[in-house]
C-alpha positions as a printed NumPy array, in Angstrom:
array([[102.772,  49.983, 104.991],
       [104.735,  47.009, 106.978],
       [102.072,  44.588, 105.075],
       [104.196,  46.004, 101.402],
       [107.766,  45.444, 103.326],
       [106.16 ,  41.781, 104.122],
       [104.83 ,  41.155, 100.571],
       [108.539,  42.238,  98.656],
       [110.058,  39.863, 101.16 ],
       [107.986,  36.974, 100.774],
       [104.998,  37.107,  98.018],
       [103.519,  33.425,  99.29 ],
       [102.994,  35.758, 102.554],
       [101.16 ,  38.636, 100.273],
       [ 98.153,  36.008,  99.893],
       [ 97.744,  35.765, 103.811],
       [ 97.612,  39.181, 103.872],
       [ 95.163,  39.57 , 101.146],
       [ 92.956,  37.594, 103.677],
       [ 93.335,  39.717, 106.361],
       [ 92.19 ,  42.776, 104.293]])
């Protein structure tokens, strides 16, 4: 769930996270 606070922040950082999953 911290991954969706990460992705409203930022959504350039919702692509790194992509990777990770």
């Amino acid at each position: 769930m911290a991954n969706r606070l990460v992705i409203v922040e930022s959504p350039a950082k919702a692509k790194t996270i992509e990777k990770f999953l």
